[in-house]
Amino acid sequence: SIAVLSFVLPEGYVLALDMTFAPYFKVAPWFFGFESYAFGGLPFLLVMKALNILLAGWVVQKVVLVLALFLAGFSAHRLCPSNRAVAKYFAGFFYMFNPFVLVRLQMGQILIVLAYALLPFAVKATIDFLKEQTWTKALILSLLFSLLAVFTSHILLIAILIAFTLFLFR
């Protein structure tokens, strides 16, 4: 993820359409659009506000960008069913570095990229829960779906459809 984002890592803000980071971060209804408030994005905004108090806004922005890409690659690496390391690394790299993610980053839609990064974890948790229904696995699955709801409803709907399909074919 550092190699992919190497051109934006030097000091300063990354200017993107929907990603607003500033020296004085404000939690306002229009920050990430109405949808983030309607579907639970307020916890993310409050965490960003707290981090912006501790660190410079551009540092927080770069950490979120690197973390989003790293989580995307790591989650696909973990979901890949192959026993070969090359296949797992290819899956992680391809999931992290593709046109969908590139366009979302260019548009500044970091919440969608974060939810996209968590999607393979949610799929894996769904598969694990369908194999063995325990309270622990149900809690993990519900926490992942809650996190998806915090980031964006679009990827949450995709996760629900995948879970429903896996349930039907179980």
Short mmCIF file of N, CA and C in Angstrom, two decimals:
data_model
loop_
_atom_site.label_atom_id
_atom_site.label_comp_id
_atom_site.label_asym_id
_atom_site.label_seq_id
_atom_site.Cartn_x
_atom_site.Cartn_y
_atom_site.Cartn_z
N SER A 1 0.82 -1.20 0.00
CA SER A 1 0.00 0.00 0.00
C SER A 1 0.86 1.26 0.00
N ILE A 2 2.03 1.18 0.64
CA ILE A 2 2.93 2.33 0.64
C ILE A 2 3.49 2.56 -0.76
N ALA A 3 3.79 1.47 -1.47
CA ALA A 3 4.31 1.62 -2.82
C ALA A 3 3.25 2.22 -3.76
N VAL A 4 2.00 1.80 -3.60
CA VAL A 4 0.93 2.32 -4.45
C VAL A 4 0.69 3.80 -4.18
N LEU A 5 0.78 4.19 -2.91
CA LEU A 5 0.50 5.58 -2.52
C LEU A 5 1.76 6.43 -2.39
N SER A 6 2.88 5.97 -2.89
CA SER A 6 4.14 6.69 -2.70
C SER A 6 4.11 8.11 -3.24
N PHE A 7 3.32 8.35 -4.28
CA PHE A 7 3.29 9.70 -4.86
C PHE A 7 2.49 10.68 -4.02
N VAL A 8 1.68 10.21 -3.06
CA VAL A 8 0.90 11.13 -2.23
C VAL A 8 1.38 11.18 -0.79
N LEU A 9 2.41 10.42 -0.45
CA LEU A 9 2.85 10.36 0.94
C LEU A 9 3.67 11.55 1.44
N PRO A 10 4.32 12.33 0.61
CA PRO A 10 5.04 13.48 1.16
C PRO A 10 4.09 14.43 1.88
N GLU A 11 4.67 15.33 2.66
CA GLU A 11 3.89 16.24 3.49
C GLU A 11 2.89 17.05 2.67
N GLY A 12 1.72 17.21 3.22
CA GLY A 12 0.67 17.99 2.57
C GLY A 12 -0.59 17.17 2.40
N TYR A 13 -1.66 17.86 2.11
CA TYR A 13 -2.97 17.22 1.96
C TYR A 13 -3.13 16.64 0.56
N VAL A 14 -3.90 15.57 0.48
CA VAL A 14 -4.31 15.00 -0.80
C VAL A 14 -5.66 15.63 -1.12
N LEU A 15 -5.72 16.31 -2.24
CA LEU A 15 -6.96 16.97 -2.62
C LEU A 15 -7.77 16.03 -3.52
N ALA A 16 -8.91 15.62 -3.02
CA ALA A 16 -9.82 14.76 -3.77
C ALA A 16 -11.23 15.30 -3.58
N LEU A 17 -12.10 14.94 -4.48
CA LEU A 17 -13.43 15.53 -4.53
C LEU A 17 -14.22 15.37 -3.24
N ASP A 18 -14.39 14.15 -2.76
CA ASP A 18 -15.24 13.90 -1.60
C ASP A 18 -14.47 13.71 -0.29
N MET A 19 -13.17 13.83 -0.31
CA MET A 19 -12.38 13.59 0.90
C MET A 19 -11.85 14.93 1.40
N THR A 20 -12.46 15.40 2.47
CA THR A 20 -12.11 16.71 2.99
C THR A 20 -11.37 16.56 4.31
N PHE A 21 -10.10 16.87 4.31
CA PHE A 21 -9.31 16.94 5.53
C PHE A 21 -8.75 18.34 5.59
N ALA A 22 -8.77 18.93 6.76
CA ALA A 22 -8.31 20.30 6.90
C ALA A 22 -7.61 20.46 8.24
N PRO A 23 -6.84 21.51 8.42
CA PRO A 23 -6.17 21.70 9.71
C PRO A 23 -7.13 21.75 10.89
N TYR A 24 -8.34 22.26 10.68
CA TYR A 24 -9.33 22.34 11.74
C TYR A 24 -10.54 21.52 11.33
N PHE A 25 -10.47 20.24 11.64
CA PHE A 25 -11.49 19.27 11.24
C PHE A 25 -12.78 19.55 12.00
N LYS A 26 -13.88 19.67 11.29
CA LYS A 26 -15.18 19.89 11.92
C LYS A 26 -16.11 18.74 11.56
N VAL A 27 -16.86 18.30 12.53
CA VAL A 27 -17.87 17.28 12.28
C VAL A 27 -19.15 18.01 11.91
N ALA A 28 -19.47 17.99 10.64
CA ALA A 28 -20.63 18.70 10.13
C ALA A 28 -21.43 17.77 9.24
N PRO A 29 -22.75 17.95 9.15
CA PRO A 29 -23.59 17.04 8.35
C PRO A 29 -23.18 16.93 6.90
N TRP A 30 -22.56 17.93 6.36
CA TRP A 30 -22.20 17.90 4.93
C TRP A 30 -20.79 17.36 4.70
N PHE A 31 -20.08 16.93 5.77
CA PHE A 31 -18.69 16.53 5.62
C PHE A 31 -18.52 15.38 4.64
N PHE A 32 -19.22 14.27 4.88
CA PHE A 32 -19.16 13.15 3.96
C PHE A 32 -20.51 12.94 3.27
N GLY A 33 -21.32 13.96 3.24
CA GLY A 33 -22.61 13.85 2.61
C GLY A 33 -23.66 13.37 3.60
N PHE A 34 -24.90 13.48 3.21
CA PHE A 34 -26.01 13.11 4.09
C PHE A 34 -26.00 11.63 4.41
N GLU A 35 -25.58 10.80 3.46
CA GLU A 35 -25.65 9.35 3.64
C GLU A 35 -24.85 8.88 4.84
N SER A 36 -23.70 9.49 5.11
CA SER A 36 -22.88 9.02 6.22
C SER A 36 -23.58 9.23 7.55
N TYR A 37 -24.42 10.25 7.66
CA TYR A 37 -25.19 10.44 8.88
C TYR A 37 -26.41 9.54 8.91
N ALA A 38 -27.03 9.35 7.75
CA ALA A 38 -28.23 8.54 7.70
C ALA A 38 -27.92 7.07 7.97
N PHE A 39 -26.72 6.62 7.67
CA PHE A 39 -26.40 5.22 7.84
C PHE A 39 -25.28 4.97 8.84
N GLY A 40 -25.05 5.89 9.74
CA GLY A 40 -24.16 5.61 10.85
C GLY A 40 -22.73 6.06 10.70
N GLY A 41 -22.41 6.97 9.80
CA GLY A 41 -21.03 7.41 9.61
C GLY A 41 -20.50 8.31 10.70
N LEU A 42 -21.35 8.70 11.64
CA LEU A 42 -20.92 9.60 12.71
C LEU A 42 -19.78 9.03 13.56
N PRO A 43 -19.77 7.73 13.91
CA PRO A 43 -18.62 7.23 14.68
C PRO A 43 -17.29 7.42 13.96
N PHE A 44 -17.27 7.21 12.65
CA PHE A 44 -16.04 7.42 11.89
C PHE A 44 -15.61 8.88 11.94
N LEU A 45 -16.57 9.77 11.79
CA LEU A 45 -16.27 11.20 11.82
C LEU A 45 -15.72 11.61 13.18
N LEU A 46 -16.26 11.06 14.26
CA LEU A 46 -15.79 11.39 15.60
C LEU A 46 -14.38 10.85 15.84
N VAL A 47 -14.09 9.68 15.32
CA VAL A 47 -12.72 9.14 15.42
C VAL A 47 -11.76 10.02 14.65
N MET A 48 -12.15 10.46 13.46
CA MET A 48 -11.30 11.35 12.67
C MET A 48 -11.08 12.68 13.40
N LYS A 49 -12.10 13.18 14.07
CA LYS A 49 -11.97 14.42 14.83
C LYS A 49 -10.97 14.23 15.98
N ALA A 50 -11.08 13.10 16.68
CA ALA A 50 -10.17 12.83 17.80
C ALA A 50 -8.73 12.67 17.31
N LEU A 51 -8.54 11.97 16.20
CA LEU A 51 -7.19 11.82 15.66
C LEU A 51 -6.63 13.15 15.18
N ASN A 52 -7.50 14.00 14.65
CA ASN A 52 -7.05 15.30 14.16
C ASN A 52 -6.63 16.22 15.31
N ILE A 53 -7.12 15.96 16.50
CA ILE A 53 -6.67 16.72 17.67
C ILE A 53 -5.25 16.30 18.05
N LEU A 54 -4.97 15.00 17.92
CA LEU A 54 -3.65 14.48 18.30
C LEU A 54 -2.58 14.69 17.23
N LEU A 55 -2.97 14.58 15.96
CA LEU A 55 -2.02 14.65 14.85
C LEU A 55 -2.46 15.71 13.85
N ALA A 56 -1.56 16.08 12.99
CA ALA A 56 -1.91 17.02 11.91
C ALA A 56 -2.90 16.34 10.96
N GLY A 57 -3.78 17.12 10.37
CA GLY A 57 -4.80 16.59 9.48
C GLY A 57 -4.25 15.81 8.31
N TRP A 58 -3.15 16.29 7.72
CA TRP A 58 -2.58 15.59 6.57
C TRP A 58 -1.98 14.25 6.98
N VAL A 59 -1.49 14.13 8.21
CA VAL A 59 -0.96 12.84 8.70
C VAL A 59 -2.11 11.85 8.87
N VAL A 60 -3.20 12.30 9.45
CA VAL A 60 -4.37 11.45 9.62
C VAL A 60 -4.88 10.98 8.26
N GLN A 61 -4.93 11.88 7.30
CA GLN A 61 -5.38 11.53 5.97
C GLN A 61 -4.50 10.45 5.34
N LYS A 62 -3.19 10.61 5.46
CA LYS A 62 -2.28 9.62 4.87
C LYS A 62 -2.38 8.27 5.58
N VAL A 63 -2.55 8.29 6.91
CA VAL A 63 -2.70 7.05 7.66
C VAL A 63 -3.97 6.32 7.23
N VAL A 64 -5.07 7.04 7.06
CA VAL A 64 -6.32 6.43 6.64
C VAL A 64 -6.19 5.85 5.24
N LEU A 65 -5.54 6.56 4.33
CA LEU A 65 -5.35 6.05 2.97
C LEU A 65 -4.51 4.78 2.95
N VAL A 66 -3.38 4.79 3.66
CA VAL A 66 -2.51 3.62 3.69
C VAL A 66 -3.22 2.45 4.37
N LEU A 67 -3.92 2.73 5.47
CA LEU A 67 -4.64 1.68 6.18
C LEU A 67 -5.73 1.07 5.31
N ALA A 68 -6.45 1.88 4.56
CA ALA A 68 -7.52 1.36 3.70
C ALA A 68 -6.96 0.41 2.64
N LEU A 69 -5.87 0.81 1.99
CA LEU A 69 -5.28 -0.08 0.97
C LEU A 69 -4.67 -1.32 1.60
N PHE A 70 -4.00 -1.16 2.74
CA PHE A 70 -3.41 -2.31 3.41
C PHE A 70 -4.49 -3.31 3.82
N LEU A 71 -5.58 -2.82 4.40
CA LEU A 71 -6.67 -3.72 4.80
C LEU A 71 -7.29 -4.43 3.61
N ALA A 72 -7.40 -3.73 2.48
CA ALA A 72 -7.95 -4.37 1.29
C ALA A 72 -7.07 -5.53 0.85
N GLY A 73 -5.77 -5.29 0.75
CA GLY A 73 -4.86 -6.36 0.34
C GLY A 73 -4.80 -7.49 1.35
N PHE A 74 -4.74 -7.15 2.63
CA PHE A 74 -4.64 -8.16 3.68
C PHE A 74 -5.91 -9.01 3.76
N SER A 75 -7.07 -8.37 3.60
CA SER A 75 -8.32 -9.13 3.71
C SER A 75 -8.47 -10.12 2.55
N ALA A 76 -8.12 -9.72 1.35
CA ALA A 76 -8.19 -10.63 0.21
C ALA A 76 -7.16 -11.74 0.34
N HIS A 77 -5.99 -11.42 0.87
CA HIS A 77 -4.95 -12.41 1.13
C HIS A 77 -5.48 -13.47 2.10
N ARG A 78 -6.18 -13.04 3.14
CA ARG A 78 -6.71 -13.98 4.13
C ARG A 78 -7.87 -14.80 3.60
N LEU A 79 -8.67 -14.22 2.71
CA LEU A 79 -9.84 -14.93 2.18
C LEU A 79 -9.46 -15.95 1.11
N CYS A 80 -8.36 -15.75 0.42
CA CYS A 80 -7.96 -16.63 -0.68
C CYS A 80 -7.79 -18.06 -0.17
N PRO A 81 -8.49 -19.03 -0.78
CA PRO A 81 -8.46 -20.40 -0.27
C PRO A 81 -7.21 -21.20 -0.64
N SER A 82 -6.34 -20.64 -1.43
CA SER A 82 -5.16 -21.38 -1.88
C SER A 82 -4.15 -21.57 -0.74
N ASN A 83 -3.38 -22.62 -0.84
CA ASN A 83 -2.30 -22.86 0.12
C ASN A 83 -0.98 -22.26 -0.37
N ARG A 84 -0.94 -21.80 -1.60
CA ARG A 84 0.28 -21.25 -2.17
C ARG A 84 0.38 -19.76 -1.86
N ALA A 85 1.52 -19.34 -1.40
CA ALA A 85 1.73 -17.94 -1.00
C ALA A 85 1.60 -17.00 -2.20
N VAL A 86 2.07 -17.43 -3.36
CA VAL A 86 2.02 -16.58 -4.55
C VAL A 86 0.57 -16.24 -4.89
N ALA A 87 -0.31 -17.21 -4.82
CA ALA A 87 -1.73 -16.99 -5.12
C ALA A 87 -2.35 -16.04 -4.10
N LYS A 88 -2.00 -16.19 -2.84
CA LYS A 88 -2.54 -15.31 -1.80
C LYS A 88 -2.07 -13.87 -1.99
N TYR A 89 -0.79 -13.70 -2.30
CA TYR A 89 -0.28 -12.35 -2.52
C TYR A 89 -0.87 -11.72 -3.79
N PHE A 90 -1.07 -12.54 -4.83
CA PHE A 90 -1.69 -12.03 -6.04
C PHE A 90 -3.12 -11.57 -5.76
N ALA A 91 -3.87 -12.37 -5.01
CA ALA A 91 -5.25 -12.00 -4.66
C ALA A 91 -5.27 -10.70 -3.87
N GLY A 92 -4.37 -10.58 -2.92
CA GLY A 92 -4.31 -9.35 -2.12
C GLY A 92 -3.95 -8.14 -2.95
N PHE A 93 -2.95 -8.29 -3.81
CA PHE A 93 -2.53 -7.17 -4.64
C PHE A 93 -3.61 -6.78 -5.64
N PHE A 94 -4.25 -7.78 -6.27
CA PHE A 94 -5.28 -7.49 -7.25
C PHE A 94 -6.50 -6.84 -6.61
N TYR A 95 -6.84 -7.27 -5.39
CA TYR A 95 -7.99 -6.68 -4.69
C TYR A 95 -7.69 -5.25 -4.25
N MET A 96 -6.43 -4.99 -3.94
CA MET A 96 -6.03 -3.66 -3.48
C MET A 96 -5.81 -2.70 -4.66
N PHE A 97 -5.28 -3.19 -5.73
CA PHE A 97 -4.87 -2.34 -6.85
C PHE A 97 -5.68 -2.70 -8.09
N ASN A 98 -6.85 -2.09 -8.24
CA ASN A 98 -7.71 -2.34 -9.39
C ASN A 98 -8.44 -1.05 -9.74
N PRO A 99 -9.09 -0.99 -10.88
CA PRO A 99 -9.74 0.26 -11.30
C PRO A 99 -10.81 0.77 -10.33
N PHE A 100 -11.54 -0.12 -9.69
CA PHE A 100 -12.58 0.31 -8.75
C PHE A 100 -11.96 1.11 -7.61
N VAL A 101 -10.92 0.57 -7.00
CA VAL A 101 -10.27 1.26 -5.88
C VAL A 101 -9.60 2.54 -6.36
N LEU A 102 -8.95 2.50 -7.51
CA LEU A 102 -8.28 3.68 -8.03
C LEU A 102 -9.25 4.84 -8.24
N VAL A 103 -10.40 4.55 -8.84
CA VAL A 103 -11.38 5.61 -9.07
C VAL A 103 -11.95 6.12 -7.76
N ARG A 104 -12.22 5.22 -6.81
CA ARG A 104 -12.74 5.65 -5.50
C ARG A 104 -11.72 6.54 -4.78
N LEU A 105 -10.45 6.22 -4.89
CA LEU A 105 -9.43 7.07 -4.26
C LEU A 105 -9.32 8.41 -4.96
N GLN A 106 -9.41 8.41 -6.27
CA GLN A 106 -9.36 9.67 -7.01
C GLN A 106 -10.55 10.56 -6.67
N MET A 107 -11.70 9.95 -6.45
CA MET A 107 -12.89 10.71 -6.11
C MET A 107 -12.94 11.05 -4.62
N GLY A 108 -12.02 10.48 -3.83
CA GLY A 108 -11.98 10.78 -2.41
C GLY A 108 -13.01 10.02 -1.60
N GLN A 109 -13.53 8.94 -2.12
CA GLN A 109 -14.56 8.17 -1.43
C GLN A 109 -13.91 7.13 -0.53
N ILE A 110 -13.26 7.63 0.52
CA ILE A 110 -12.48 6.77 1.40
C ILE A 110 -13.37 5.83 2.22
N LEU A 111 -14.59 6.25 2.53
CA LEU A 111 -15.49 5.36 3.27
C LEU A 111 -15.85 4.13 2.46
N ILE A 112 -16.03 4.30 1.16
CA ILE A 112 -16.33 3.15 0.30
C ILE A 112 -15.12 2.23 0.21
N VAL A 113 -13.92 2.81 0.13
CA VAL A 113 -12.71 2.00 0.08
C VAL A 113 -12.51 1.23 1.39
N LEU A 114 -12.78 1.87 2.51
CA LEU A 114 -12.67 1.18 3.80
C LEU A 114 -13.68 0.03 3.90
N ALA A 115 -14.91 0.26 3.46
CA ALA A 115 -15.91 -0.81 3.49
C ALA A 115 -15.52 -1.92 2.52
N TYR A 116 -15.02 -1.55 1.35
CA TYR A 116 -14.55 -2.53 0.37
C TYR A 116 -13.41 -3.37 0.95
N ALA A 117 -12.57 -2.75 1.76
CA ALA A 117 -11.46 -3.47 2.38
C ALA A 117 -11.96 -4.47 3.41
N LEU A 118 -13.06 -4.17 4.07
CA LEU A 118 -13.60 -5.08 5.09
C LEU A 118 -14.50 -6.17 4.51
N LEU A 119 -14.91 -6.03 3.27
CA LEU A 119 -15.83 -6.99 2.67
C LEU A 119 -15.32 -8.43 2.70
N PRO A 120 -14.06 -8.73 2.33
CA PRO A 120 -13.60 -10.12 2.43
C PRO A 120 -13.62 -10.68 3.86
N PHE A 121 -13.35 -9.82 4.84
CA PHE A 121 -13.46 -10.27 6.24
C PHE A 121 -14.90 -10.66 6.55
N ALA A 122 -15.86 -9.89 6.05
CA ALA A 122 -17.27 -10.19 6.29
C ALA A 122 -17.68 -11.49 5.58
N VAL A 123 -17.18 -11.70 4.37
CA VAL A 123 -17.47 -12.93 3.64
C VAL A 123 -16.89 -14.13 4.39
N LYS A 124 -15.65 -14.01 4.84
CA LYS A 124 -15.01 -15.09 5.59
C LYS A 124 -15.76 -15.37 6.89
N ALA A 125 -16.19 -14.32 7.58
CA ALA A 125 -16.94 -14.50 8.82
C ALA A 125 -18.28 -15.17 8.55
N THR A 126 -18.91 -14.85 7.42
CA THR A 126 -20.16 -15.49 7.05
C THR A 126 -19.95 -16.97 6.78
N ILE A 127 -18.90 -17.30 6.04
CA ILE A 127 -18.59 -18.70 5.75
C ILE A 127 -18.31 -19.46 7.04
N ASP A 128 -17.52 -18.87 7.92
CA ASP A 128 -17.21 -19.51 9.20
C ASP A 128 -18.46 -19.71 10.05
N PHE A 129 -19.35 -18.71 10.05
CA PHE A 129 -20.58 -18.83 10.83
C PHE A 129 -21.49 -19.91 10.27
N LEU A 130 -21.56 -20.04 8.95
CA LEU A 130 -22.41 -21.06 8.36
C LEU A 130 -21.87 -22.46 8.59
N LYS A 131 -20.55 -22.58 8.75
CA LYS A 131 -19.95 -23.88 9.05
C LYS A 131 -20.26 -24.31 10.48
N GLU A 132 -20.19 -23.35 11.40
CA GLU A 132 -20.41 -23.66 12.82
C GLU A 132 -21.04 -22.44 13.49
N GLN A 133 -22.29 -22.60 13.90
CA GLN A 133 -23.01 -21.49 14.52
C GLN A 133 -22.70 -21.42 16.02
N THR A 134 -21.82 -20.49 16.38
CA THR A 134 -21.50 -20.24 17.78
C THR A 134 -21.74 -18.76 18.07
N TRP A 135 -21.84 -18.44 19.34
CA TRP A 135 -22.05 -17.05 19.73
C TRP A 135 -20.87 -16.18 19.34
N THR A 136 -19.67 -16.70 19.44
CA THR A 136 -18.49 -15.93 19.08
C THR A 136 -18.49 -15.58 17.60
N LYS A 137 -18.78 -16.55 16.77
CA LYS A 137 -18.79 -16.30 15.33
C LYS A 137 -19.95 -15.36 14.94
N ALA A 138 -21.06 -15.47 15.63
CA ALA A 138 -22.18 -14.56 15.38
C ALA A 138 -21.82 -13.14 15.79
N LEU A 139 -21.11 -12.99 16.89
CA LEU A 139 -20.69 -11.67 17.34
C LEU A 139 -19.70 -11.04 16.36
N ILE A 140 -18.74 -11.83 15.89
CA ILE A 140 -17.76 -11.33 14.91
C ILE A 140 -18.47 -10.90 13.63
N LEU A 141 -19.41 -11.73 13.17
CA LEU A 141 -20.15 -11.41 11.95
C LEU A 141 -20.97 -10.13 12.13
N SER A 142 -21.63 -9.99 13.25
CA SER A 142 -22.45 -8.79 13.46
C SER A 142 -21.58 -7.55 13.62
N LEU A 143 -20.40 -7.67 14.23
CA LEU A 143 -19.50 -6.52 14.33
C LEU A 143 -18.99 -6.08 12.97
N LEU A 144 -18.66 -7.04 12.12
CA LEU A 144 -18.20 -6.69 10.77
C LEU A 144 -19.31 -6.04 9.95
N PHE A 145 -20.52 -6.56 10.05
CA PHE A 145 -21.62 -5.94 9.32
C PHE A 145 -21.93 -4.55 9.88
N SER A 146 -21.77 -4.37 11.18
CA SER A 146 -21.96 -3.04 11.78
C SER A 146 -20.91 -2.06 11.28
N LEU A 147 -19.67 -2.52 11.18
CA LEU A 147 -18.62 -1.65 10.63
C LEU A 147 -18.90 -1.28 9.18
N LEU A 148 -19.39 -2.22 8.41
CA LEU A 148 -19.76 -1.92 7.03
C LEU A 148 -20.87 -0.86 7.00
N ALA A 149 -21.80 -0.96 7.94
CA ALA A 149 -22.88 0.03 8.00
C ALA A 149 -22.35 1.40 8.38
N VAL A 150 -21.30 1.45 9.21
CA VAL A 150 -20.70 2.73 9.58
C VAL A 150 -20.07 3.38 8.36
N PHE A 151 -19.41 2.60 7.53
CA PHE A 151 -18.70 3.17 6.39
C PHE A 151 -19.63 3.53 5.24
N THR A 152 -20.42 2.58 4.76
CA THR A 152 -21.33 2.89 3.64
C THR A 152 -22.39 1.79 3.51
N SER A 153 -23.56 2.20 3.09
CA SER A 153 -24.64 1.24 2.91
C SER A 153 -24.49 0.45 1.62
N HIS A 154 -23.71 0.95 0.66
CA HIS A 154 -23.55 0.28 -0.62
C HIS A 154 -22.85 -1.07 -0.46
N ILE A 155 -21.73 -1.07 0.21
CA ILE A 155 -20.98 -2.31 0.41
C ILE A 155 -21.71 -3.21 1.42
N LEU A 156 -22.43 -2.61 2.37
CA LEU A 156 -23.24 -3.40 3.30
C LEU A 156 -24.28 -4.21 2.54
N LEU A 157 -24.93 -3.61 1.56
CA LEU A 157 -25.92 -4.32 0.76
C LEU A 157 -25.27 -5.47 -0.01
N ILE A 158 -24.09 -5.23 -0.55
CA ILE A 158 -23.37 -6.30 -1.26
C ILE A 158 -23.05 -7.44 -0.29
N ALA A 159 -22.61 -7.11 0.92
CA ALA A 159 -22.29 -8.14 1.92
C ALA A 159 -23.54 -8.93 2.31
N ILE A 160 -24.67 -8.25 2.44
CA ILE A 160 -25.92 -8.94 2.77
C ILE A 160 -26.32 -9.88 1.64
N LEU A 161 -26.17 -9.44 0.40
CA LEU A 161 -26.50 -10.31 -0.74
C LEU A 161 -25.57 -11.52 -0.80
N ILE A 162 -24.29 -11.31 -0.54
CA ILE A 162 -23.35 -12.44 -0.52
C ILE A 162 -23.70 -13.41 0.59
N ALA A 163 -24.00 -12.89 1.78
CA ALA A 163 -24.37 -13.74 2.91
C ALA A 163 -25.64 -14.53 2.61
N PHE A 164 -26.62 -13.87 2.01
CA PHE A 164 -27.87 -14.54 1.66
C PHE A 164 -27.62 -15.64 0.62
N THR A 165 -26.79 -15.36 -0.36
CA THR A 165 -26.46 -16.37 -1.38
C THR A 165 -25.73 -17.56 -0.76
N LEU A 166 -24.77 -17.28 0.11
CA LEU A 166 -24.06 -18.36 0.79
C LEU A 166 -25.02 -19.20 1.64
N PHE A 167 -25.96 -18.53 2.29
CA PHE A 167 -26.95 -19.24 3.10
C PHE A 167 -27.83 -20.12 2.24
N LEU A 168 -28.26 -19.62 1.05
CA LEU A 168 -29.10 -20.41 0.17
C LEU A 168 -28.38 -21.66 -0.34
N PHE A 169 -27.10 -21.52 -0.67
CA PHE A 169 -26.36 -22.65 -1.22
C PHE A 169 -25.73 -23.54 -0.15
N ARG A 170 -25.92 -23.20 1.08
CA ARG A 170 -25.44 -24.03 2.18
C ARG A 170 -26.31 -25.25 2.22
#
